[in-house]
Amino acid sequence: MLELSPQDVLHCASDLHLSTETPNTLRAFETWLASVAQEGSRVLLLGDVFEVWAGDDQDDDCTRRVKTAIQSAVACGCRVEFMHGNRDFLLRDGFADECGMTLLPDPEFIRIGALVIALSHGDQLCTDDVAYQRFRLQSRNPAWQDALLAQPLAARQQLAKSIRSESMQHKASSSLAIQDVNALAVQKAFKGHWPDGDYVGRFNVLVHGHTHRCAVHQAAQTESQLSQTMTGQLQDGMRLVLPDWCMDTEHDDESDGRRRGGYLTLRGNGAYTLTLFN
């Protein structure tokens, strides 16, 4: 379990979906990371940093720029940590070591004072999407991953495009309800029963991304009205959902044409700040 001392600061972001086709979002990521990276700070990337990841031998302008941005942050004394999402689950130690960042399990836990905070990408909690959960179980199998990574890069990239296309079709034809977390799965998770069947222990606060439904849910599962900057103290039963990023609206499959993004800051004294870019 990680632990924040009273003077520590942790910045969390997820669902950036970076690629060569999203230059504005990529620039926003570089600017943001440089702005929060300083001696003693920590940055946790909670998955789907990349739109797609075909393997650590992937080499394009986006990949190189993300690597450089993370290396620069680490050189400043910032600790960068990465958790896999549903788009970049093939990212392994090779790329992480080159960047100087640490790979974390999902979920990971951090203690702030008397509170235990669970950090997750969030896709495991969307249990109503049975088809996706079936694919997730297969795609996280190390043997399946090894077999895929043994294929030539071009073949993997083509497969990734095919999976991405199928995912978009599945999302378009699915109800909005199954694309969100399941309320019962969340309740069980708070009691320590993670959706994959593991007992992870009780926790007080849940932080996740994946759903693209940025919100601050209070203990009674009520949702706070979002503003550009929200601040407060972490409370038992709170669920904070991180925003997705999109500064390139022409490549936005969310269809609202709205530029968006943001990040969550957790402090060792129990304070949080949710900063939105839109």
Coordinates of C-alpha atoms in Angstrom, one line a residue:
M1 CA 0.0 0.0 0.0
L2 CA 1.2 3.5 -0.9
E3 CA 1.1 6.2 1.7
L4 CA 1.0 10.0 1.5
S5 CA 2.7 12.0 4.3
P6 CA 1.0 15.3 5.2
Q7 CA 3.2 17.3 2.8
D8 CA 2.9 14.9 -0.2
V9 CA 0.9 15.6 -3.4
L10 CA -0.4 13.1 -5.8
H11 CA -1.9 14.0 -9.3
C12 CA -4.1 11.5 -11.0
A13 CA -5.2 11.5 -14.7
S14 CA -6.8 8.9 -17.0
D15 CA -8.4 8.4 -20.4
L16 CA -6.2 10.7 -22.4
H17 CA -6.4 8.4 -25.5
L18 CA -3.3 9.9 -27.0
S19 CA -2.3 9.1 -30.6
T20 CA -0.7 10.8 -33.6
E21 CA -4.3 11.8 -34.6
T22 CA -4.8 13.9 -31.4
P23 CA -2.0 16.5 -31.6
N24 CA -3.8 19.1 -29.4
T25 CA -4.5 16.5 -26.7
L26 CA -0.9 15.4 -26.8
R27 CA 0.4 19.0 -26.4
A28 CA -2.1 19.4 -23.5
F29 CA -0.6 16.3 -21.8
E30 CA 3.0 17.5 -22.3
T31 CA 2.1 21.0 -20.8
W32 CA 0.1 19.5 -17.9
L33 CA 2.8 17.0 -16.9
A34 CA 5.5 19.6 -17.0
S35 CA 3.4 21.9 -14.8
V36 CA 2.8 19.4 -12.0
A37 CA 6.2 17.6 -12.2
Q38 CA 8.5 18.8 -9.4
E39 CA 10.8 17.4 -6.7
G40 CA 8.8 15.1 -4.4
S41 CA 5.5 15.2 -6.4
R42 CA 3.8 12.0 -7.7
V43 CA 1.8 11.5 -10.9
L44 CA -0.4 8.5 -11.3
L45 CA -1.7 7.7 -14.8
L46 CA -4.8 5.5 -14.4
G47 CA -4.9 3.9 -17.8
D48 CA -5.9 4.6 -21.4
V49 CA -3.1 7.1 -21.7
F50 CA -2.8 5.8 -25.3
E51 CA -5.6 5.3 -27.7
V52 CA -4.1 2.0 -28.5
W53 CA -0.9 0.1 -27.5
A54 CA 0.3 -2.6 -29.8
G55 CA 3.5 -3.5 -27.8
D56 CA 6.6 -1.9 -26.3
D57 CA 8.2 -1.9 -29.8
Q58 CA 5.6 0.6 -30.9
D59 CA 7.4 3.6 -32.2
D60 CA 5.7 6.7 -33.6
D61 CA 5.8 10.5 -32.8
C62 CA 3.2 10.2 -30.1
T63 CA 5.0 7.4 -28.3
R64 CA 8.3 9.2 -28.4
R65 CA 6.8 12.4 -27.1
V66 CA 5.0 10.8 -24.2
K67 CA 8.3 9.0 -23.3
T68 CA 10.2 12.2 -23.4
A69 CA 7.6 14.0 -21.3
I70 CA 7.7 11.3 -18.7
Q71 CA 11.5 11.2 -18.7
S72 CA 11.6 14.9 -18.2
A73 CA 9.1 14.7 -15.3
V74 CA 11.2 12.0 -13.6
A75 CA 14.4 14.0 -14.1
C76 CA 12.7 16.8 -12.1
G77 CA 12.3 14.5 -9.1
C78 CA 8.7 13.6 -9.8
R79 CA 7.6 9.9 -9.4
V80 CA 5.4 8.8 -12.3
E81 CA 3.3 5.6 -11.9
F82 CA 1.1 3.9 -14.5
M83 CA -1.9 1.6 -14.3
H84 CA -3.2 -0.3 -17.3
G85 CA -6.4 0.6 -19.0
N86 CA -8.5 -1.2 -21.6
R87 CA -6.6 0.4 -24.4
D88 CA -3.0 0.1 -23.2
F89 CA -3.0 -3.2 -21.3
L90 CA -0.1 -4.5 -23.4
L91 CA 2.3 -1.9 -22.1
R92 CA 5.0 -3.7 -20.2
D93 CA 8.2 -3.2 -18.2
G94 CA 10.3 -2.4 -21.3
F95 CA 8.6 0.9 -22.0
A96 CA 8.0 1.7 -18.4
D97 CA 11.7 1.2 -17.6
E98 CA 12.7 3.4 -20.6
C99 CA 10.4 6.2 -19.2
G100 CA 11.5 5.7 -15.6
M101 CA 8.0 5.1 -14.4
T102 CA 6.6 2.3 -12.2
L103 CA 3.8 -0.1 -13.2
L104 CA 1.0 -0.6 -10.6
P105 CA -1.6 -3.3 -10.1
D106 CA -5.3 -2.5 -10.5
P107 CA -6.5 -1.8 -7.9
E108 CA -3.8 0.0 -5.9
F109 CA -4.3 1.5 -2.5
I110 CA -3.0 4.6 -0.8
R111 CA -3.4 5.6 2.8
I112 CA -4.0 9.3 3.6
G113 CA -4.3 9.7 7.3
A114 CA -7.0 7.4 8.6
L115 CA -8.5 6.9 5.1
V116 CA -7.7 4.1 2.6
I117 CA -8.1 5.2 -1.1
A118 CA -8.6 2.6 -3.8
L119 CA -7.2 3.6 -7.2
S120 CA -8.5 1.8 -10.3
H121 CA -8.9 2.3 -14.1
G122 CA -12.5 1.4 -13.4
D123 CA -13.4 -1.0 -16.2
Q124 CA -13.7 -4.0 -13.9
L125 CA -16.6 -2.2 -12.1
C126 CA -18.7 -2.1 -15.4
T127 CA -20.0 -5.6 -14.8
D128 CA -23.2 -5.1 -16.8
D129 CA -21.1 -5.1 -20.0
V130 CA -20.8 -8.9 -20.1
A131 CA -19.2 -9.0 -23.6
Y132 CA -16.5 -6.5 -22.5
Q133 CA -15.8 -8.4 -19.3
R134 CA -15.4 -11.6 -21.2
F135 CA -12.8 -9.9 -23.5
R136 CA -11.1 -8.3 -20.5
L137 CA -10.6 -11.7 -18.9
Q138 CA -9.1 -13.1 -22.0
S139 CA -6.9 -10.1 -22.8
R140 CA -5.3 -9.9 -19.3
N141 CA -4.2 -13.6 -19.6
P142 CA -0.4 -13.5 -19.7
A143 CA -0.3 -16.5 -22.2
W144 CA -2.7 -14.7 -24.5
Q145 CA -0.6 -11.5 -24.3
D146 CA 2.6 -13.4 -25.0
A147 CA 1.1 -15.1 -28.1
L148 CA -0.1 -11.7 -29.4
L149 CA 3.2 -10.0 -28.7
A150 CA 5.0 -12.7 -30.6
Q151 CA 3.3 -11.6 -33.8
P152 CA 4.9 -8.9 -36.0
L153 CA 4.2 -5.3 -35.0
A154 CA 2.2 -4.6 -38.2
A155 CA -0.1 -7.5 -37.5
R156 CA -0.6 -6.4 -33.9
Q157 CA -1.4 -2.9 -35.1
Q158 CA -3.9 -4.2 -37.6
L159 CA -5.5 -6.3 -34.9
A160 CA -5.6 -3.3 -32.5
K161 CA -7.5 -1.3 -35.2
S162 CA -10.0 -4.1 -35.6
I163 CA -10.6 -4.4 -31.9
R164 CA -11.0 -0.6 -31.6
S165 CA -13.5 -0.7 -34.4
E166 CA -15.5 -3.5 -32.8
S167 CA -15.3 -1.6 -29.5
M168 CA -16.8 1.5 -31.0
Q169 CA -19.6 -0.5 -32.7
H170 CA -20.3 -2.3 -29.4
K171 CA -20.4 1.0 -27.5
A172 CA -22.7 2.6 -30.1
S173 CA -25.2 -0.3 -29.9
S174 CA -25.1 -0.7 -26.1
S175 CA -27.3 1.1 -23.6
L176 CA -25.7 3.9 -21.7
A177 CA -26.4 2.1 -18.4
I178 CA -24.1 -0.9 -19.1
Q179 CA -21.2 1.5 -20.0
D180 CA -21.2 2.9 -16.4
V181 CA -20.1 1.2 -13.2
N182 CA -22.6 -1.2 -11.6
A183 CA -23.9 0.2 -8.3
L184 CA -23.9 -3.2 -6.6
A185 CA -20.3 -3.9 -7.8
V186 CA -19.2 -0.6 -6.3
Q187 CA -20.9 -1.3 -3.0
K188 CA -19.3 -4.7 -2.8
A189 CA -15.9 -3.2 -3.7
F190 CA -16.1 -0.8 -0.8
K191 CA -16.5 -3.8 1.4
G192 CA -13.4 -5.4 -0.1
H193 CA -14.9 -7.7 -2.6
W194 CA -13.4 -6.8 -6.0
P195 CA -15.3 -7.8 -9.2
D196 CA -12.7 -10.3 -10.2
G197 CA -13.4 -12.3 -7.1
D198 CA -10.4 -11.3 -5.0
Y199 CA -10.8 -9.9 -1.5
V200 CA -8.8 -6.7 -1.5
G201 CA -9.8 -5.3 1.9
R202 CA -12.2 -2.5 2.8
F203 CA -11.4 1.0 1.7
N204 CA -13.0 4.4 2.3
V205 CA -12.6 6.3 -1.0
L206 CA -12.7 5.1 -4.6
V207 CA -10.9 6.9 -7.5
H208 CA -11.3 5.7 -11.1
G209 CA -11.7 6.7 -14.7
H210 CA -12.8 4.7 -17.8
T211 CA -16.5 5.7 -17.9
H212 CA -15.9 9.3 -19.1
R213 CA -18.5 10.4 -16.6
C214 CA -16.5 12.8 -14.4
A215 CA -18.2 13.3 -11.1
V216 CA -17.8 13.5 -7.3
H217 CA -20.2 11.0 -5.7
Q218 CA -20.7 11.5 -2.0
A219 CA -21.2 8.8 0.6
A220 CA -25.0 8.6 -0.1
Q221 CA -24.2 8.1 -3.8
T222 CA -25.4 11.6 -4.6
E223 CA -23.5 13.4 -7.3
S224 CA -22.1 16.9 -6.8
Q225 CA -22.6 19.6 -9.4
L226 CA -19.3 20.0 -11.3
S227 CA -17.5 23.3 -11.6
Q228 CA -14.2 24.1 -13.3
T229 CA -12.4 23.5 -10.0
M230 CA -13.8 21.5 -7.1
T231 CA -12.1 21.3 -3.7
G232 CA -12.9 19.6 -0.5
Q233 CA -11.8 17.0 2.0
L234 CA -11.9 13.3 1.3
Q235 CA -14.8 11.6 3.1
D236 CA -15.7 8.0 3.8
G237 CA -17.8 6.5 1.0
M238 CA -16.7 9.1 -1.6
R239 CA -16.3 8.0 -5.3
L240 CA -14.3 10.4 -7.6
V241 CA -14.5 9.8 -11.3
L242 CA -11.8 11.3 -13.5
P243 CA -12.6 13.1 -16.7
D244 CA -11.5 11.9 -20.1
W245 CA -9.4 14.2 -22.3
C246 CA -10.3 15.5 -25.8
M247 CA -8.8 18.6 -27.3
D248 CA -9.2 17.3 -30.9
T249 CA -12.9 17.4 -31.3
E250 CA -12.8 16.1 -34.9
H251 CA -11.6 12.8 -33.6
D252 CA -14.1 12.7 -30.7
D253 CA -16.3 9.7 -30.7
E254 CA -18.2 11.1 -27.7
S255 CA -20.0 13.3 -30.3
D256 CA -20.6 16.4 -28.2
G257 CA -17.8 18.4 -29.8
R258 CA -16.7 19.7 -26.4
R259 CA -13.0 20.1 -25.5
R260 CA -12.4 18.6 -22.2
G261 CA -9.9 17.1 -19.8
G262 CA -8.7 17.5 -16.3
Y263 CA -7.1 15.8 -13.3
L264 CA -7.4 15.1 -9.6
T265 CA -5.0 16.2 -6.9
L266 CA -4.8 14.4 -3.6
R267 CA -2.9 15.9 -0.7
G268 CA -1.5 14.2 2.3
N269 CA -3.7 16.3 4.6
G270 CA -6.8 14.7 3.1
A271 CA -7.7 17.6 0.7
Y272 CA -8.6 17.0 -2.9
T273 CA -8.9 19.3 -5.9
L274 CA -10.7 18.2 -9.1
T275 CA -9.5 20.6 -11.9
L276 CA -11.4 20.6 -15.3
F277 CA -10.0 22.2 -18.4
N278 CA -13.3 22.8 -20.2

